[in-house]
Amino acid sequence: LETSVYLTVTNSQYCRHPITSRRYYELGCESDVSGRRNPSASPSSFMLTNAPVAASVRRTNTPSHTRSQRASPSARAMRKSVRATAVVPTWEELRATLEKSPTTQRIKAEAEERAAGRGPAHQDNRLRLFGAREEDVRVTFYRDHAGWCPYCQKLWIMLEEKQIPYRVEKINMRSYGDKPKEFLAKIPSGLLPVVEIDGQMITESLVIMQILEREFPERVTLPEDKFDLANKLLKLERQLFSDWCGLVFRPSLPGPLGARAGFEKTLDEVDKALGATPGPWFLGGENPGIVDFQYVSHVERMNASVLYWKGLQMRGTTRWANLEKWLLAFEARPSYQATKSDYYTHIMDIPPQYGPGYPDKNATVDEAVGVIGGETSWRLPVKLSADGLEPVPDAMNRGEEDARHEAAYKIAKNAENIVKFACRGMGEEGAKRFQAPLADPYAQPNMNYSSKVDESLRVVVQALIDGTAVPTTRSTGVTSDVKSLRKCLAYLRDRVGVPRDMSYPAAMQLRAHLNWRMETLS
């Protein structure tokens, strides 16, 4: 939400995997780990009521004050409602109200810390010092804008865990926009991630990890006596990745045990490996290591995709209890909290990169599609819990008010650009399209709807601030103008991404409040 052009979902990159040395599209594989060909996916001024207030009141020559006294209770309530909604606070008034919120104060304080290279890990970090001087920073980390590339994510976590001072340069991925010429001049292939160390450009995530471990040995993530075990576990990770692709993206290649059985069997082996060492980590010790970084970014995407397309819940099970402990341990760490996406974001960003998911037909899939896709979950009141279908641990949930105020702050801070972005919902598609269906960086907004969109967003922000929005029934029989405004708000709603735009709890509040506004328009 910082700039309108990046409010799009999904990304992609072309790379050579460091373990298999086989080239493939990370999400939308050119070939799978065995080298087989895998085709990738193609890429308001409206009030709650505008009816005449006095319609239910008998028109007589009685003085106005007497007519008001004789009006029916429903008519008086309607009149009160119209008066209450006739004046929507300005952006200046909303921002002034938000300034009093502890959430706003926290967000602004963290932003000041980030500008100086301090504070916790965050999507918006551009400089990380960890106590070093800026002139002594040796590393520049090139990663995707949205924070959705799995290979960028694992390096990002490693840099944070090892507390290596670094700068950040954000480069979009091919499936949602053109790469900058300046970056292509350095890396003609456009590969991500890239790390520049002392002026030398390095690609391949696992290679980069090993170089970082060698150049910055202070916080060890690969003990020398665990090297053979690490290689064995990395091989198991490749098997898990292959079985996942076979289950979700290539059902025509089921394997000898069947796609689901094969994936679950390998997941059993992963869970057993996690239980073989003290603590939650693959190599033991008090902190995660290289093997943990290698696993976590794809396991995160597996959690979302196998539930959404296959109805298989990996979280909170007794069968994979060690895996659950491992995930909870990651979710308690700021390095992972800053990089973690929500299930909806992954469901939208995975197909343009890996290819389409093939859904099973069962009740669990239906429930997952409704929850993850928002049909049943983007409703008020928003329900988040540590044991939900998409669990939200306490470490990543500051409470409902904080989530509402975070979403309100993000909209109010950049309102002009966001209004313009939402107006793309009734605008013209860009002349150049990209593989991600929700990505259209060259789209032209229809600014004829800007005043209506602007007012609706102010209504949404006010509701986010005061928490007064309540569940409602969608208005029917509406005009074409209302339908058009709903399209603009839906265009924005569907492109709120995590972690790029805000935290998961805040994103859920914003999506639900946008739906509430669309439903109350008449």
Coordinates of N, CA and C in Angstrom, one line a residue, residues 317-506:
T317 N -1.6 -31.1 14.0 CA -1.9 -32.5 14.0 C -1.0 -33.3 15.0
T318 N -1.5 -34.4 15.5 CA -0.6 -35.3 16.3 C 0.4 -36.1 15.4
R319 N 0.0 -36.3 14.2 CA 0.8 -37.1 13.3 C 2.1 -36.3 13.0
W320 N 2.0 -35.0 12.9 CA 3.2 -34.2 12.6 C 3.5 -33.2 13.7
A321 N 3.5 -33.7 14.9 CA 3.7 -32.9 16.1 C 5.0 -32.2 16.1
N322 N 6.1 -32.8 15.7 CA 7.4 -32.2 15.7 C 7.5 -31.1 14.7
L323 N 6.8 -31.3 13.5 CA 6.7 -30.2 12.5 C 6.0 -29.0 13.1
E324 N 4.9 -29.2 13.9 CA 4.1 -28.2 14.5 C 5.0 -27.4 15.5
K325 N 5.8 -28.1 16.3 CA 6.7 -27.4 17.3 C 7.7 -26.6 16.5
W326 N 8.2 -27.1 15.4 CA 9.2 -26.4 14.6 C 8.6 -25.1 14.0
L327 N 7.4 -25.2 13.5 CA 6.7 -24.0 12.9 C 6.4 -23.0 14.0
L328 N 5.9 -23.4 15.2 CA 5.6 -22.5 16.3 C 6.9 -21.8 16.7
A329 N 8.0 -22.5 16.7 CA 9.3 -21.9 17.1 C 9.7 -20.8 16.2
F330 N 9.5 -21.1 14.9 CA 9.8 -20.0 13.9 C 8.8 -18.8 14.1
E331 N 7.6 -19.1 14.3 CA 6.6 -18.0 14.4 C 6.8 -17.1 15.6
A332 N 7.6 -17.6 16.5 CA 7.9 -16.8 17.7 C 9.1 -15.9 17.5
R333 N 9.8 -16.0 16.3 CA 11.0 -15.3 16.0 C 10.7 -14.1 15.1
P334 N 11.2 -12.9 15.4 CA 10.9 -11.7 14.6 C 11.4 -11.9 13.2
S335 N 12.5 -12.6 13.0 CA 13.0 -12.8 11.6 C 12.0 -13.5 10.7
Y336 N 11.3 -14.4 11.3 CA 10.3 -15.1 10.5 C 8.9 -14.3 10.4
Q337 N 8.6 -13.7 11.5 CA 7.3 -12.9 11.5 C 7.3 -11.9 10.4
A338 N 8.4 -11.3 10.2 CA 8.5 -10.2 9.2 C 8.4 -10.7 7.8
T339 N 8.7 -12.0 7.5 CA 8.7 -12.5 6.2 C 7.5 -13.4 5.8
K340 N 6.7 -13.7 6.8 CA 5.6 -14.7 6.6 C 4.4 -14.1 5.9
S341 N 3.9 -14.9 4.9 CA 2.7 -14.5 4.2 C 1.5 -15.2 4.8
D342 N 0.3 -14.8 4.3 CA -0.9 -15.5 4.7 C -1.3 -16.5 3.6
Y343 N -2.2 -17.4 3.9 CA -2.6 -18.4 3.0 C -3.2 -17.8 1.7
Y344 N -4.0 -16.8 1.8 CA -4.6 -16.2 0.6 C -3.5 -15.7 -0.3
T345 N -2.6 -15.0 0.2 CA -1.5 -14.4 -0.6 C -0.8 -15.6 -1.3
H346 N -0.5 -16.7 -0.6 CA 0.2 -17.8 -1.3 C -0.7 -18.4 -2.4
I347 N -1.9 -18.6 -2.1 CA -2.8 -19.2 -3.1 C -2.8 -18.4 -4.4
M348 N -2.7 -17.1 -4.2 CA -2.7 -16.2 -5.4 C -1.3 -16.1 -6.0
D349 N -0.2 -16.2 -5.2 CA 1.1 -16.0 -5.8 C 1.8 -17.3 -6.3
I350 N 1.2 -18.5 -5.9 CA 1.8 -19.7 -6.3 C 1.6 -20.1 -7.7
P351 N 0.3 -20.1 -8.2 CA 0.1 -20.6 -9.6 C 0.9 -19.9 -10.7
P352 N 1.1 -18.5 -10.6 CA 1.9 -17.9 -11.7 C 3.3 -18.4 -11.7
Q353 N 3.8 -19.0 -10.6 CA 5.2 -19.4 -10.4 C 5.4 -20.9 -10.6
Y354 N 4.4 -21.7 -10.1 CA 4.6 -23.1 -10.1 C 3.6 -23.8 -11.2
G355 N 2.6 -23.1 -11.5 CA 1.6 -23.7 -12.4 C 0.3 -23.8 -11.6
P356 N -0.8 -24.2 -12.2 CA -2.1 -24.3 -11.5 C -2.2 -25.4 -10.5
G357 N -2.9 -25.2 -9.4 CA -3.1 -26.3 -8.5 C -4.3 -27.1 -9.0
Y358 N -4.3 -28.4 -8.7 CA -5.5 -29.2 -9.2 C -6.3 -29.6 -7.9
P359 N -7.5 -29.1 -7.8 CA -8.3 -29.3 -6.5 C -8.9 -30.7 -6.5
D360 N -8.9 -31.3 -5.3 CA -9.8 -32.4 -5.1 C -11.2 -32.0 -4.8
K361 N -12.1 -32.9 -4.8 CA -13.5 -32.6 -4.5 C -13.9 -33.3 -3.2
N362 N -13.9 -32.5 -2.1 CA -14.4 -33.0 -0.8 C -14.8 -31.9 0.1
A363 N -15.4 -32.2 1.2 CA -15.9 -31.2 2.1 C -14.8 -30.3 2.7
T364 N -13.7 -30.9 2.9 CA -12.6 -30.2 3.5 C -12.0 -29.1 2.6
V365 N -12.0 -29.5 1.3 CA -11.5 -28.6 0.3 C -12.5 -27.4 0.2
D366 N -13.8 -27.7 0.2 CA -14.8 -26.7 0.1 C -14.7 -25.7 1.3
E367 N -14.5 -26.2 2.5 CA -14.3 -25.4 3.6 C -13.1 -24.5 3.5
A368 N -12.0 -25.1 3.1 CA -10.7 -24.4 2.9 C -10.8 -23.3 1.9
V369 N -11.5 -23.6 0.8 CA -11.6 -22.6 -0.3 C -12.4 -21.4 0.2
G370 N -13.5 -21.7 1.0 CA -14.3 -20.6 1.6 C -13.6 -19.7 2.5
V371 N -12.7 -20.4 3.4 CA -12.0 -19.6 4.4 C -10.8 -18.9 3.8
I372 N -10.0 -19.6 3.1 CA -8.8 -19.0 2.5 C -9.1 -18.0 1.4
G373 N -10.1 -18.3 0.6 CA -10.5 -17.4 -0.5 C -11.3 -16.2 0.0
G374 N -11.8 -16.2 1.2 CA -12.4 -15.1 1.8 C -13.9 -15.1 1.8
E375 N -14.6 -16.0 1.1 CA -16.0 -16.1 1.0 C -16.7 -16.2 2.3
T376 N -16.1 -16.9 3.2 CA -16.7 -17.1 4.6 C -15.9 -16.4 5.7
S377 N -14.7 -16.0 5.4 CA -13.8 -15.4 6.5 C -13.7 -13.9 6.4
W378 N -13.9 -13.3 5.2 CA -13.7 -11.9 5.1 C -15.1 -11.2 5.5
R379 N -15.5 -11.5 6.7 CA -16.8 -11.1 7.2 C -16.6 -10.6 8.6
L380 N -17.4 -9.7 9.0 CA -17.4 -9.2 10.4 C -18.3 -10.1 11.3
P381 N -17.9 -10.3 12.5 CA -16.6 -10.0 13.1 C -15.5 -11.0 12.6
V382 N -14.3 -10.5 12.4 CA -13.2 -11.3 12.0 C -12.8 -12.2 13.1
K383 N -12.6 -13.5 12.7 CA -12.3 -14.5 13.7 C -11.0 -15.1 13.4
L384 N -10.0 -14.8 14.3 CA -8.6 -15.4 14.2 C -8.3 -16.1 15.5
S385 N -7.7 -17.2 15.4 CA -7.3 -17.9 16.6 C -6.1 -18.8 16.3
A386 N -5.4 -19.2 17.4 CA -4.2 -20.1 17.3 C -4.6 -21.5 16.8
D387 N -5.8 -21.9 16.9 CA -6.2 -23.2 16.5 C -7.2 -23.2 15.3
G388 N -7.2 -22.1 14.6 CA -8.1 -22.0 13.4 C -7.6 -22.8 12.2
L389 N -8.4 -22.8 11.2 CA -7.9 -23.4 9.9 C -6.6 -22.9 9.4
E390 N -6.5 -21.5 9.5 CA -5.2 -20.9 9.3 C -4.8 -20.3 10.7
P391 N -3.9 -21.0 11.4 CA -3.7 -20.6 12.8 C -2.9 -19.3 12.9
V392 N -3.2 -18.5 13.9 CA -2.5 -17.3 14.1 C -2.0 -17.3 15.5
P393 N -0.7 -17.6 15.7 CA -0.2 -17.7 17.1 C -0.2 -16.4 17.8
D394 N -0.3 -16.4 19.1 CA -0.3 -15.2 19.9 C 0.8 -14.3 19.6
A395 N 2.0 -14.9 19.3 CA 3.2 -14.0 19.0 C 3.0 -13.2 17.8
M396 N 2.0 -13.5 16.9 CA 1.8 -12.7 15.7 C 0.4 -12.1 15.7
N397 N -0.2 -11.9 16.9 CA -1.6 -11.4 17.0 C -1.6 -10.4 18.2
R398 N -1.7 -9.1 17.9 CA -1.7 -8.1 18.9 C -3.1 -7.7 19.4
G399 N -4.1 -8.4 18.8 CA -5.4 -8.1 19.2 C -6.2 -7.4 18.1
E400 N -7.6 -7.4 18.2 CA -8.4 -6.9 17.2 C -8.2 -5.4 17.0
E401 N -8.2 -4.6 18.0 CA -8.1 -3.1 17.9 C -6.7 -2.8 17.2
D402 N -5.7 -3.4 17.6 CA -4.4 -3.1 17.0 C -4.4 -3.4 15.5
A403 N -5.1 -4.6 15.1 CA -5.2 -4.9 13.7 C -6.0 -3.9 12.9
R404 N -7.1 -3.5 13.5 CA -7.9 -2.5 12.8 C -7.2 -1.2 12.6
H405 N -6.5 -0.7 13.7 CA -5.8 0.5 13.6 C -4.6 0.5 12.6
E406 N -3.9 -0.7 12.6 CA -2.9 -0.8 11.6 C -3.4 -0.7 10.2
A407 N -4.5 -1.4 9.9 CA -5.1 -1.3 8.5 C -5.5 0.2 8.2
A408 N -6.2 0.8 9.2 CA -6.6 2.2 9.0 C -5.4 3.1 8.8
Y409 N -4.4 3.0 9.5 CA -3.2 3.8 9.3 C -2.6 3.6 7.9
K410 N -2.5 2.4 7.5 CA -1.9 2.1 6.2 C -2.7 2.8 5.0
I411 N -4.1 2.8 5.2 CA -4.9 3.4 4.1 C -4.8 4.9 4.2
A412 N -4.9 5.4 5.4 CA -4.9 6.9 5.6 C -3.6 7.5 5.2
K413 N -2.5 6.8 5.5 CA -1.2 7.4 5.2 C -1.0 7.6 3.7
N414 N -1.5 6.8 2.9 CA -1.3 6.8 1.4 C -2.6 6.9 0.6
A415 N -3.5 7.6 1.2 CA -4.9 7.6 0.7 C -5.0 7.9 -0.8
E416 N -4.3 9.0 -1.2 CA -4.4 9.4 -2.6 C -4.0 8.4 -3.6
N417 N -2.9 7.7 -3.4 CA -2.5 6.7 -4.3 C -3.4 5.4 -4.2
I418 N -3.9 5.1 -3.1 CA -4.8 4.0 -2.9 C -6.1 4.2 -3.6
V419 N -6.6 5.4 -3.5 CA -7.9 5.7 -4.2 C -7.7 5.6 -5.7
K420 N -6.6 6.1 -6.2 CA -6.3 6.0 -7.6 C -6.1 4.5 -8.1
F421 N -5.5 3.7 -7.2 CA -5.3 2.3 -7.5 C -6.6 1.6 -7.6
A422 N -7.5 1.8 -6.6 CA -8.8 1.2 -6.6 C -9.6 1.5 -7.8
C423 N -9.4 2.7 -8.3 CA -10.2 3.1 -9.5 C -9.8 2.3 -10.8
R424 N -8.8 1.5 -10.7 CA -8.5 0.6 -11.8 C -9.6 -0.4 -12.0
G425 N -10.3 -0.7 -10.9 CA -11.4 -1.6 -11.0 C -12.4 -1.3 -12.1
M426 N -12.5 0.0 -12.4 CA -13.4 0.4 -13.5 C -12.6 1.1 -14.6
G427 N -11.3 0.8 -14.7 CA -10.5 1.4 -15.7 C -10.1 0.5 -16.8
E428 N -9.1 0.8 -17.5 CA -8.6 0.1 -18.7 C -7.4 -0.8 -18.3
E429 N -7.5 -2.1 -18.8 CA -6.3 -3.0 -18.5 C -5.1 -2.4 -19.2
G430 N -3.9 -2.8 -18.7 CA -2.7 -2.3 -19.3 C -2.5 -3.0 -20.6
A431 N -1.8 -2.3 -21.5 CA -1.5 -2.8 -22.9 C -0.6 -4.1 -22.8
K432 N 0.3 -4.1 -21.7 CA 1.2 -5.2 -21.5 C 0.7 -6.0 -20.3
R433 N 0.4 -7.3 -20.5 CA -0.1 -8.1 -19.3 C 1.0 -9.1 -18.9
F434 N 0.9 -9.6 -17.7 CA 1.9 -10.5 -17.1 C 1.2 -11.7 -16.6
Q435 N 2.0 -12.7 -16.2 CA 1.5 -14.0 -16.0 C 0.6 -14.1 -14.8
A436 N 0.8 -13.2 -13.8 CA -0.1 -13.2 -12.6 C -1.4 -12.5 -13.0
P437 N -2.5 -13.2 -12.8 CA -3.8 -12.6 -13.3 C -4.2 -11.3 -12.6
L438 N -3.8 -11.2 -11.3 CA -4.1 -10.0 -10.6 C -3.1 -8.8 -10.7
A439 N -2.1 -9.1 -11.5 CA -1.0 -8.1 -11.7 C -1.3 -7.3 -13.0
D440 N -1.4 -6.0 -12.9 CA -1.6 -5.2 -14.1 C -0.9 -3.8 -13.8
P441 N 0.4 -3.8 -13.8 CA 1.1 -2.5 -13.4 C 0.8 -1.4 -14.4
Y442 N 0.4 -1.7 -15.6 CA 0.2 -0.6 -16.6 C -1.3 -0.3 -16.7
A443 N -2.1 -0.7 -15.8 CA -3.6 -0.5 -15.9 C -3.8 1.0 -15.7
Q444 N -4.9 1.5 -16.4 CA -5.3 2.9 -16.3 C -6.5 3.1 -15.4
P445 N -6.5 3.8 -14.3 CA -7.6 4.0 -13.5 C -8.7 4.9 -14.1
N446 N -9.9 4.6 -13.8 CA -11.1 5.5 -14.2 C -11.3 6.5 -13.1
M447 N -10.8 7.7 -13.2 CA -10.9 8.6 -12.1 C -12.3 9.3 -12.0
N448 N -13.2 8.9 -12.9 CA -14.6 9.4 -12.7 C -15.1 8.8 -11.4
Y449 N -14.5 7.8 -10.8 CA -15.0 7.1 -9.6 C -14.2 7.6 -8.4
S450 N -13.3 8.5 -8.6 CA -12.4 8.8 -7.5 C -13.1 9.4 -6.2
S451 N -14.0 10.3 -6.4 CA -14.7 10.9 -5.3 C -15.5 9.8 -4.5
K452 N -16.2 8.9 -5.2 CA -17.0 7.9 -4.6 C -16.1 6.9 -3.8
V453 N -15.0 6.5 -4.5 CA -14.0 5.6 -3.9 C -13.4 6.3 -2.7
D454 N -13.0 7.5 -2.8 CA -12.4 8.3 -1.7 C -13.3 8.3 -0.5
E455 N -14.6 8.6 -0.7 CA -15.5 8.6 0.4 C -15.7 7.3 1.1
S456 N -15.9 6.2 0.2 CA -16.1 4.9 0.8 C -14.9 4.5 1.6
L457 N -13.7 4.8 1.2 CA -12.5 4.4 1.9 C -12.4 5.2 3.2
R458 N -12.9 6.5 3.2 CA -13.0 7.2 4.5 C -14.0 6.6 5.5
V459 N -15.1 6.1 4.9 CA -16.1 5.4 5.8 C -15.4 4.1 6.3
V460 N -14.7 3.4 5.5 CA -14.0 2.2 6.0 C -13.0 2.5 7.1
V461 N -12.2 3.5 6.9 CA -11.2 3.9 7.8 C -11.8 4.3 9.2
Q462 N -12.9 5.1 9.1 CA -13.6 5.5 10.3 C -14.1 4.2 11.1
A463 N -14.6 3.3 10.3 CA -15.1 2.0 11.0 C -14.0 1.2 11.6
L464 N -12.8 1.2 10.9 CA -11.7 0.5 11.4 C -11.2 1.2 12.7
I465 N -11.3 2.5 12.7 CA -10.8 3.2 13.9 C -11.7 2.9 15.1
D466 N -13.0 3.1 14.9 CA -13.9 3.0 16.1 C -14.5 1.6 16.3
G467 N -14.4 0.7 15.4 CA -14.8 -0.6 15.6 C -16.3 -0.8 15.7
T468 N -17.1 0.1 15.0 CA -18.5 0.1 15.1 C -19.2 -0.7 14.0
A469 N -18.5 -1.1 13.0 CA -19.1 -1.9 11.9 C -19.7 -3.2 12.4
V470 N -20.8 -3.5 11.9 CA -21.5 -4.8 12.4 C -21.9 -5.6 11.1
P471 N -22.0 -6.9 11.3 CA -22.4 -7.7 10.1 C -23.7 -7.2 9.5
T472 N -23.8 -7.3 8.2 CA -25.0 -6.8 7.5 C -25.3 -7.7 6.3
T473 N -26.4 -7.5 5.7 CA -26.8 -8.3 4.5 C -26.6 -7.4 3.3
R474 N -26.1 -8.0 2.3 CA -25.7 -7.3 1.0 C -27.0 -6.7 0.4
S475 N -26.9 -5.4 0.1 CA -28.0 -4.8 -0.6 C -28.2 -5.3 -2.0
T476 N -29.5 -5.5 -2.4 CA -29.7 -6.0 -3.7 C -30.5 -5.0 -4.5
G477 N -30.6 -5.2 -5.8 CA -31.4 -4.3 -6.7 C -30.7 -2.9 -6.7
V478 N -29.4 -2.9 -6.7 CA -28.7 -1.6 -6.6 C -28.5 -1.1 -8.1
T479 N -28.1 0.2 -8.1 CA -27.9 0.8 -9.4 C -26.5 0.4 -10.0
S480 N -26.3 0.7 -11.3 CA -25.1 0.4 -12.0 C -23.9 1.2 -11.3
D481 N -24.2 2.4 -10.8 CA -23.1 3.1 -10.2 C -22.6 2.4 -8.9
V482 N -23.5 1.9 -8.2 CA -23.2 1.1 -7.0 C -22.4 -0.1 -7.3
K483 N -22.8 -0.8 -8.4 CA -22.1 -2.0 -8.8 C -20.7 -1.6 -9.3
S484 N -20.5 -0.5 -9.9 CA -19.2 -0.1 -10.4 C -18.3 0.3 -9.2
L485 N -18.9 0.9 -8.2 CA -18.1 1.3 -7.0 C -17.7 0.0 -6.3
R486 N -18.6 -1.0 -6.2 CA -18.2 -2.2 -5.6 C -17.0 -2.9 -6.3
K487 N -17.0 -2.8 -7.6 CA -15.9 -3.4 -8.4 C -14.6 -2.7 -8.0
C488 N -14.6 -1.4 -7.8 CA -13.4 -0.7 -7.4 C -12.9 -1.1 -6.0
L489 N -13.8 -1.3 -5.1 CA -13.4 -1.7 -3.7 C -13.0 -3.1 -3.7
A490 N -13.6 -4.0 -4.5 CA -13.2 -5.4 -4.6 C -11.8 -5.5 -5.3
Y491 N -11.5 -4.6 -6.2 CA -10.2 -4.6 -6.9 C -9.1 -4.4 -5.9
L492 N -9.4 -3.4 -5.0 CA -8.4 -3.2 -3.9 C -8.3 -4.3 -2.9
R493 N -9.5 -4.8 -2.5 CA -9.6 -5.9 -1.5 C -8.8 -7.1 -1.9
D494 N -8.9 -7.5 -3.1 CA -8.3 -8.7 -3.6 C -6.8 -8.6 -3.8
R495 N -6.3 -7.4 -3.7 CA -4.8 -7.2 -3.9 C -4.1 -6.8 -2.7
V496 N -4.7 -6.9 -1.5 CA -4.0 -6.7 -0.2 C -3.2 -7.9 0.1
G497 N -1.9 -7.7 0.1 CA -0.9 -8.8 0.3 C -0.2 -8.7 1.6
V498 N 0.2 -9.9 2.1 CA 0.9 -10.1 3.3 C 2.2 -10.8 3.0
P499 N 3.4 -10.3 3.4 CA 3.6 -9.2 4.4 C 3.8 -7.9 3.7
R500 N 3.7 -7.8 2.4 CA 4.0 -6.6 1.7 C 3.3 -5.3 2.2
D501 N 2.0 -5.5 2.4 CA 1.1 -4.3 2.7 C 0.9 -4.1 4.2
M502 N 0.7 -5.2 4.9 CA 0.4 -5.2 6.4 C 0.5 -6.6 6.9
S503 N 0.3 -6.7 8.2 CA 0.3 -8.0 8.9 C -1.0 -8.7 8.5
Y504 N -1.0 -10.0 8.8 CA -2.2 -10.9 8.4 C -3.4 -10.4 9.2
P505 N -3.3 -10.2 10.5 CA -4.6 -9.7 11.2 C -5.1 -8.4 10.7
A506 N -4.2 -7.5 10.3 CA -4.6 -6.2 9.7 C -5.3 -6.4 8.4

